[in-house]
Amino acid sequence: MEPPLVLVLTLAAVFLSPTAAAQQRQPLLTTTYYSRTCPRFTQIVQDTTTNKQIASPTTAAAALRLFFHDCFVGGCDASVLITSTRFKKAERDADINLSLPGDAFDVVVRAKTALELTCPGVVSCADILAVATRNLVVMMGGPYYTVKLGRKDSLTSLATTVEGNLPRPTMSMNQIIQIFESKGFSIEEMVALSGAHTIGFSHCKEFSSILYNYSRTSESDPSYYPEFAKTLRNACADYQKNPTLSVFNDVITPNKFDNKYYDNVKKGLGLLSSDHVLSSDLRSRVYVEKYAKDQNAFFEAFARAMEKLSGYGVKTGRYGEVRRRCDEFNN
């Protein structure tokens, strides 16, 4: 005998999580979210990102990294933008986030300031970061992808929630895959998103453990192309005295969003330990080889993965707010 419909509905209401319930009650994100409330939204963010990238060419890579670090910790909700207080340490001050570049925060603040003058209290910081990141990827020669709008900004930001949600360069492939799969991303999507390393740079301290005194028989990780390892050791020689020393992630075409990163990784020209395992592990190598051969395939996969990422864990309705300032909560 089947249970009465009323009972089924009652049980569903009881066991439905607050997040799931919110998602059912709230409208889906849409590309036309600001068409009436802030019709100049697209143009203002475009102008801001263009001007910022021209003035500071590292902004695109910075924004990509900031966006990823925001989304993978509780969803794409601008929680990483919040400044810590005396009472609460926010996400941006977690150990792994301390090196997030200032240019990424700055481009969001500039866009928010301009938007508040035009349509105050309407556009969320989370939407600004998502669209600014897409615009900057396109400016660097990368693929255009659709960013739907309507995210609200988070109501919380805690440094304690960060650890274990973001991959570290020293992690094994099993650990990296586990993090991505816990967010609903496949190995293919993980490899595609790793292609973001086609632009930007990494600090020497992030790969020093595989560059110096690697083993009794090898000064550096044998995964490096020997001459490349030698060049890196010279470039990073003073990293302990100067922690800001850094090297381009893609040493061949550092200022162009392309598929060269995958070719570099195959040839031992990747910087990080995570770059090396991407090519050596059979589960990911097939996609490294695929994207190294076919830039269109990489662009299509990257665009799909970024569209999916930009919708991960978004807040809507009363589960978020539109902040007046991106670095602090309204109350």
GROMACS .gro file of C-alpha atoms in nm:
model
  331
    1MET     CA    1   0.000   0.000   0.000
    2GLU     CA    2   0.146   0.336  -0.101
    3PRO     CA    3   0.165   0.612   0.165
    4PRO     CA    4  -0.087   0.897   0.132
    5LEU     CA    5   0.030   1.190  -0.079
    6VAL     CA    6  -0.005   1.426   0.218
    7LEU     CA    7   0.235   1.212   0.424
    8VAL     CA    8   0.491   1.201   0.143
    9LEU     CA    9   0.481   1.578   0.105
   10THR     CA   10   0.510   1.627   0.481
   11LEU     CA   11   0.814   1.400   0.503
   12ALA     CA   12   0.975   1.576   0.207
   13ALA     CA   13   0.931   1.911   0.378
   14VAL     CA   14   1.085   1.777   0.701
   15PHE     CA   15   1.390   1.618   0.544
   16LEU     CA   16   1.461   1.880   0.279
   17SER     CA   17   1.778   2.067   0.374
   18PRO     CA   18   1.760   2.448   0.408
   19THR     CA   19   1.987   2.488   0.106
   20ALA     CA   20   1.784   2.249  -0.108
   21ALA     CA   21   1.463   2.412   0.006
   22ALA     CA   22   1.601   2.755  -0.081
   23GLN     CA   23   1.703   2.637  -0.426
   24GLN     CA   24   1.352   2.503  -0.488
   25ARG     CA   25   1.184   2.821  -0.371
   26GLN     CA   26   1.416   3.066  -0.546
   27PRO     CA   27   1.425   3.139  -0.920
   28LEU     CA   28   1.718   3.009  -1.119
   29LEU     CA   29   2.002   3.239  -1.221
   30THR     CA   30   1.939   3.417  -1.549
   31THR     CA   31   2.138   3.623  -1.798
   32THR     CA   32   1.878   3.902  -1.786
   33TYR     CA   33   1.870   3.944  -1.407
   34TYR     CA   34   1.977   4.312  -1.415
   35SER     CA   35   1.813   4.412  -1.744
   36ARG     CA   36   1.554   4.629  -1.566
   37THR     CA   37   1.714   4.706  -1.229
   38CYS     CA   38   2.062   4.793  -1.361
   39PRO     CA   39   2.065   4.804  -1.741
   40ARG     CA   40   2.422   4.940  -1.758
   41PHE     CA   41   2.560   4.651  -1.550
   42THR     CA   42   2.729   4.473  -1.839
   43GLN     CA   43   2.891   4.786  -1.981
   44ILE     CA   44   3.013   4.912  -1.644
   45VAL     CA   45   3.180   4.582  -1.554
   46GLN     CA   46   3.328   4.556  -1.904
   47ASP     CA   47   3.475   4.907  -1.887
   48THR     CA   48   3.614   4.847  -1.539
   49THR     CA   49   3.780   4.516  -1.625
   50THR     CA   50   3.925   4.650  -1.950
   51ASN     CA   51   4.078   4.954  -1.782
   52LYS     CA   52   4.214   4.751  -1.491
   53GLN     CA   53   4.371   4.484  -1.715
   54ILE     CA   54   4.540   4.748  -1.930
   55ALA     CA   55   4.679   4.922  -1.621
   56SER     CA   56   4.774   4.596  -1.441
   57PRO     CA   57   4.830   4.305  -1.684
   58THR     CA   58   4.837   4.047  -1.402
   59THR     CA   59   4.471   4.116  -1.315
   60ALA     CA   60   4.324   3.840  -1.533
   61ALA     CA   61   4.520   3.560  -1.369
   62ALA     CA   62   4.458   3.716  -1.028
   63ALA     CA   63   4.081   3.725  -1.081
   64LEU     CA   64   4.073   3.365  -1.205
   65ARG     CA   65   4.250   3.247  -0.892
   66LEU     CA   66   4.033   3.457  -0.662
   67PHE     CA   67   3.716   3.330  -0.828
   68PHE     CA   68   3.824   2.968  -0.791
   69HIS     CA   69   3.919   3.017  -0.425
   70ASP     CA   70   3.583   3.183  -0.361
   71CYS     CA   71   3.369   2.921  -0.532
   72PHE     CA   72   3.537   2.610  -0.392
   73VAL     CA   73   3.480   2.723  -0.033
   74GLY     CA   74   3.104   2.726   0.019
   75GLY     CA   75   3.009   2.836  -0.331
   76CYS     CA   76   3.041   3.144  -0.553
   77ASP     CA   77   2.924   3.396  -0.296
   78ALA     CA   78   3.203   3.655  -0.255
   79SER     CA   79   3.282   3.521   0.094
   80VAL     CA   80   3.654   3.545   0.013
   81LEU     CA   81   3.623   3.924  -0.023
   82ILE     CA   82   3.528   3.983   0.342
   83THR     CA   83   3.787   4.148   0.566
   84SER     CA   84   3.861   3.989   0.904
   85THR     CA   85   3.756   4.158   1.226
   86ARG     CA   86   3.901   4.141   1.577
   87PHE     CA   87   3.646   3.873   1.655
   88LYS     CA   88   3.639   3.664   1.337
   89LYS     CA   89   3.913   3.559   1.097
   90ALA     CA   90   3.769   3.560   0.745
   91GLU     CA   91   3.845   3.330   0.450
   92ARG     CA   92   4.089   3.570   0.288
   93ASP     CA   93   4.320   3.537   0.589
   94ALA     CA   94   4.337   3.158   0.578
   95ASP     CA   95   4.693   3.043   0.512
   96ILE     CA   96   4.629   2.932   0.152
   97ASN     CA   97   4.459   3.264   0.067
   98LEU     CA   98   4.725   3.501   0.198
   99SER     CA   99   4.894   3.512  -0.143
  100LEU     CA  100   4.576   3.602  -0.334
  101PRO     CA  101   4.675   3.903  -0.550
  102GLY     CA  102   4.549   4.249  -0.462
  103ASP     CA  103   4.463   4.329  -0.824
  104ALA     CA  104   4.179   4.077  -0.814
  105PHE     CA  105   4.019   4.238  -0.509
  106ASP     CA  106   4.074   4.582  -0.659
  107VAL     CA  107   3.893   4.514  -0.988
  108VAL     CA  108   3.584   4.399  -0.798
  109VAL     CA  109   3.592   4.702  -0.567
  110ARG     CA  110   3.624   4.938  -0.865
  111ALA     CA  111   3.331   4.780  -1.045
  112LYS     CA  112   3.121   4.780  -0.728
  113THR     CA  113   3.194   5.149  -0.667
  114ALA     CA  114   3.087   5.240  -1.021
  115LEU     CA  115   2.773   5.027  -0.998
  116GLU     CA  116   2.671   5.173  -0.662
  117LEU     CA  117   2.675   5.518  -0.818
  118THR     CA  118   2.448   5.403  -1.100
  119CYS     CA  119   2.218   5.151  -0.932
  120PRO     CA  120   2.282   5.142  -0.557
  121GLY     CA  121   2.206   4.827  -0.361
  122VAL     CA  122   2.124   4.618  -0.667
  123VAL     CA  123   2.430   4.426  -0.793
  124SER     CA  124   2.600   4.165  -0.577
  125CYS     CA  125   2.975   4.136  -0.537
  126ALA     CA  126   2.946   3.767  -0.625
  127ASP     CA  127   2.799   3.853  -0.966
  128ILE     CA  128   3.067   4.117  -1.024
  129LEU     CA  129   3.349   3.871  -0.954
  130ALA     CA  130   3.193   3.605  -1.180
  131VAL     CA  131   3.147   3.840  -1.477
  132ALA     CA  132   3.479   4.022  -1.428
  133THR     CA  133   3.661   3.688  -1.436
  134ARG     CA  134   3.490   3.586  -1.761
  135ASN     CA  135   3.565   3.925  -1.921
  136LEU     CA  136   3.932   3.903  -1.825
  137VAL     CA  137   3.968   3.548  -1.961
  138VAL     CA  138   3.830   3.672  -2.295
  139MET     CA  139   4.067   3.971  -2.292
  140MET     CA  140   4.361   3.729  -2.263
  141GLY     CA  141   4.245   3.536  -2.569
  142GLY     CA  142   4.044   3.271  -2.388
  143PRO     CA  143   3.693   3.144  -2.465
  144TYR     CA  144   3.373   3.336  -2.399
  145TYR     CA  145   3.128   3.154  -2.176
  146THR     CA  146   2.787   3.243  -2.040
  147VAL     CA  147   2.764   3.376  -1.683
  148LYS     CA  148   2.413   3.370  -1.542
  149LEU     CA  149   2.328   3.628  -1.277
  150GLY     CA  150   2.133   3.663  -0.955
  151ARG     CA  151   2.382   3.542  -0.695
  152LYS     CA  152   2.360   3.694  -0.350
  153ASP     CA  153   2.661   3.764  -0.131
  154SER     CA  154   2.732   3.534   0.161
  155LEU     CA  155   2.632   3.611   0.517
  156THR     CA  156   2.938   3.437   0.664
  157SER     CA  157   3.311   3.408   0.596
  158LEU     CA  158   3.532   3.197   0.823
  159ALA     CA  159   3.896   3.104   0.775
  160THR     CA  160   3.831   2.769   0.942
  161THR     CA  161   3.614   2.656   0.650
  162VAL     CA  162   3.892   2.685   0.392
  163GLU     CA  163   4.131   2.400   0.474
  164GLY     CA  164   4.051   2.083   0.280
  165ASN     CA  165   3.834   2.260   0.025
  166LEU     CA  166   4.114   2.390  -0.198
  167PRO     CA  167   4.382   2.180  -0.368
  168ARG     CA  168   4.742   2.250  -0.274
  169PRO     CA  169   5.035   2.216  -0.517
  170THR     CA  170   5.192   1.946  -0.298
  171MET     CA  171   4.885   1.720  -0.288
  172SER     CA  172   4.876   1.378  -0.452
  173MET     CA  173   4.651   1.321  -0.749
  174ASN     CA  174   4.418   1.114  -0.529
  175GLN     CA  175   4.377   1.408  -0.291
  176ILE     CA  176   4.320   1.657  -0.573
  177ILE     CA  177   4.064   1.434  -0.745
  178GLN     CA  178   3.883   1.382  -0.414
  179ILE     CA  179   3.845   1.759  -0.364
  180PHE     CA  180   3.710   1.814  -0.714
  181GLU     CA  181   3.477   1.515  -0.701
  182SER     CA  182   3.340   1.632  -0.365
  183LYS     CA  183   3.222   1.945  -0.547
  184GLY     CA  184   3.072   1.742  -0.832
  185PHE     CA  185   3.353   1.794  -1.085
  186SER     CA  186   3.492   1.512  -1.296
  187ILE     CA  187   3.858   1.442  -1.368
  188GLU     CA  188   3.812   1.586  -1.718
  189GLU     CA  189   3.668   1.907  -1.570
  190MET     CA  190   3.952   1.921  -1.318
  191VAL     CA  191   4.211   1.901  -1.596
  192ALA     CA  192   4.026   2.164  -1.800
  193LEU     CA  193   4.010   2.405  -1.504
  194SER     CA  194   4.381   2.345  -1.440
  195GLY     CA  195   4.436   2.507  -1.779
  196ALA     CA  196   4.387   2.839  -1.601
  197HIS     CA  197   4.760   2.805  -1.531
  198THR     CA  198   4.816   2.913  -1.890
  199ILE     CA  199   4.834   3.265  -1.745
  200GLY     CA  200   4.967   3.403  -1.418
  201PHE     CA  201   5.262   3.309  -1.201
  202SER     CA  202   5.355   3.105  -0.894
  203HIS     CA  203   5.581   3.207  -0.607
  204CYS     CA  204   5.906   3.015  -0.581
  205LYS     CA  205   5.823   2.901  -0.228
  206GLU     CA  206   5.528   2.704  -0.370
  207PHE     CA  207   5.757   2.463  -0.556
  208SER     CA  208   6.089   2.503  -0.369
  209SER     CA  209   6.051   2.158  -0.208
  210ILE     CA  210   6.079   1.988  -0.548
  211LEU     CA  211   6.336   2.232  -0.685
  212TYR     CA  212   6.609   2.215  -0.418
  213ASN     CA  213   6.757   1.915  -0.233
  214TYR     CA  214   6.491   1.686  -0.374
  215SER     CA  215   6.673   1.360  -0.299
  216ARG     CA  216   7.018   1.212  -0.249
  217THR     CA  217   7.045   1.140  -0.619
  218SER     CA  218   6.868   1.441  -0.768
  219GLU     CA  219   6.886   1.812  -0.686
  220SER     CA  220   6.537   1.866  -0.834
  221ASP     CA  221   6.232   1.654  -0.911
  222PRO     CA  222   6.325   1.439  -1.218
  223SER     CA  223   5.985   1.534  -1.365
  224TYR     CA  224   6.139   1.869  -1.458
  225TYR     CA  225   6.317   1.902  -1.790
  226PRO     CA  226   6.681   1.923  -1.664
  227GLU     CA  227   6.771   2.258  -1.820
  228PHE     CA  228   6.442   2.407  -1.705
  229ALA     CA  229   6.510   2.295  -1.349
  230LYS     CA  230   6.853   2.459  -1.363
  231THR     CA  231   6.701   2.785  -1.488
  232LEU     CA  232   6.439   2.775  -1.212
  233ARG     CA  233   6.700   2.715  -0.943
  234ASN     CA  234   6.886   3.025  -1.057
  235ALA     CA  235   6.569   3.235  -1.084
  236CYS     CA  236   6.449   3.134  -0.738
  237ALA     CA  237   6.787   3.132  -0.562
  238ASP     CA  238   6.695   3.409  -0.317
  239TYR     CA  239   6.335   3.299  -0.250
  240GLN     CA  240   6.397   3.260   0.125
  241LYS     CA  241   6.516   3.620   0.153
  242ASN     CA  242   6.259   3.746  -0.098
  243PRO     CA  243   5.931   3.550  -0.068
  244THR     CA  244   5.777   3.753  -0.352
  245LEU     CA  245   6.004   3.592  -0.613
  246SER     CA  246   5.787   3.424  -0.874
  247VAL     CA  247   5.791   3.256  -1.215
  248PHE     CA  248   5.532   3.249  -1.495
  249ASN     CA  249   5.314   2.936  -1.488
  250ASP     CA  250   5.344   2.912  -1.866
  251VAL     CA  251   5.701   3.009  -1.955
  252ILE     CA  252   5.639   2.985  -2.331
  253THR     CA  253   5.330   3.207  -2.380
  254PRO     CA  254   5.278   3.367  -2.036
  255ASN     CA  255   5.053   3.651  -2.155
  256LYS     CA  256   4.818   3.450  -2.373
  257PHE     CA  257   4.530   3.226  -2.273
  258ASP     CA  258   4.596   2.918  -2.488
  259ASN     CA  259   4.661   2.544  -2.462
  260LYS     CA  260   5.040   2.576  -2.431
  261TYR     CA  261   5.025   2.492  -2.060
  262TYR     CA  262   4.938   2.130  -2.142
  263ASP     CA  263   5.224   2.100  -2.389
  264ASN     CA  264   5.459   2.242  -2.127
  265VAL     CA  265   5.343   1.994  -1.866
  266LYS     CA  266   5.406   1.705  -2.103
  267LYS     CA  267   5.763   1.827  -2.165
  268GLY     CA  268   5.857   1.879  -1.801
  269LEU     CA  269   5.808   2.255  -1.813
  270GLY     CA  270   5.541   2.271  -1.543
  271LEU     CA  271   5.627   2.456  -1.222
  272LEU     CA  272   5.428   2.279  -0.954
  273SER     CA  273   5.420   1.925  -0.828
  274SER     CA  274   5.049   1.920  -0.918
  275ASP     CA  275   5.145   2.007  -1.276
  276HIS     CA  276   5.376   1.708  -1.293
  277VAL     CA  277   5.124   1.456  -1.157
  278LEU     CA  278   4.864   1.590  -1.399
  279SER     CA  279   5.080   1.456  -1.680
  280SER     CA  280   5.212   1.141  -1.510
  281ASP     CA  281   4.886   1.004  -1.368
  282LEU     CA  282   4.701   0.788  -1.620
  283ARG     CA  283   4.362   0.921  -1.509
  284SER     CA  284   4.444   1.279  -1.605
  285ARG     CA  285   4.712   1.232  -1.871
  286VAL     CA  286   4.461   1.140  -2.141
  287TYR     CA  287   4.304   1.485  -2.108
  288VAL     CA  288   4.640   1.662  -2.090
  289GLU     CA  289   4.731   1.502  -2.422
  290LYS     CA  290   4.389   1.581  -2.570
  291TYR     CA  291   4.407   1.951  -2.482
  292ALA     CA  292   4.773   1.980  -2.581
  293LYS     CA  293   4.679   1.864  -2.932
  294ASP     CA  294   4.354   2.054  -2.973
  295GLN     CA  295   4.308   2.409  -2.840
  296ASN     CA  296   3.943   2.415  -2.948
  297ALA     CA  297   3.876   2.105  -2.737
  298PHE     CA  298   4.041   2.276  -2.440
  299PHE     CA  299   3.847   2.599  -2.489
  300GLU     CA  300   3.516   2.413  -2.514
  301ALA     CA  301   3.591   2.205  -2.203
  302PHE     CA  302   3.716   2.509  -2.008
  303ALA     CA  303   3.407   2.713  -2.098
  304ARG     CA  304   3.172   2.431  -1.990
  305ALA     CA  305   3.361   2.381  -1.664
  306MET     CA  306   3.361   2.754  -1.586
  307GLU     CA  307   2.988   2.780  -1.652
  308LYS     CA  308   2.937   2.491  -1.412
  309LEU     CA  309   3.176   2.638  -1.154
  310SER     CA  310   3.007   2.978  -1.166
  311GLY     CA  311   2.680   2.817  -1.055
  312TYR     CA  312   2.831   2.613  -0.773
  313GLY     CA  313   2.682   2.673  -0.429
  314VAL     CA  314   2.527   3.010  -0.514
  315LYS     CA  315   2.314   3.187  -0.254
  316THR     CA  316   1.976   3.335  -0.340
  317GLY     CA  317   1.686   3.494  -0.153
  318ARG     CA  318   1.722   3.528   0.223
  319TYR     CA  319   2.026   3.301   0.223
  320GLY     CA  320   2.236   3.594   0.105
  321GLU     CA  321   2.242   3.971   0.064
  322VAL     CA  322   2.358   4.242  -0.174
  323ARG     CA  323   2.646   4.402   0.014
  324ARG     CA  324   2.692   4.775   0.011
  325ARG     CA  325   3.067   4.717   0.033
  326CYS     CA  326   3.226   4.398  -0.093
  327ASP     CA  327   3.465   4.365   0.201
  328GLU     CA  328   3.207   4.379   0.481
  329PHE     CA  329   2.862   4.252   0.569
  330ASN     CA  330   2.570   4.493   0.575
  331ASN     CA  331   2.479   4.448   0.941
   0.00000   0.00000   0.00000
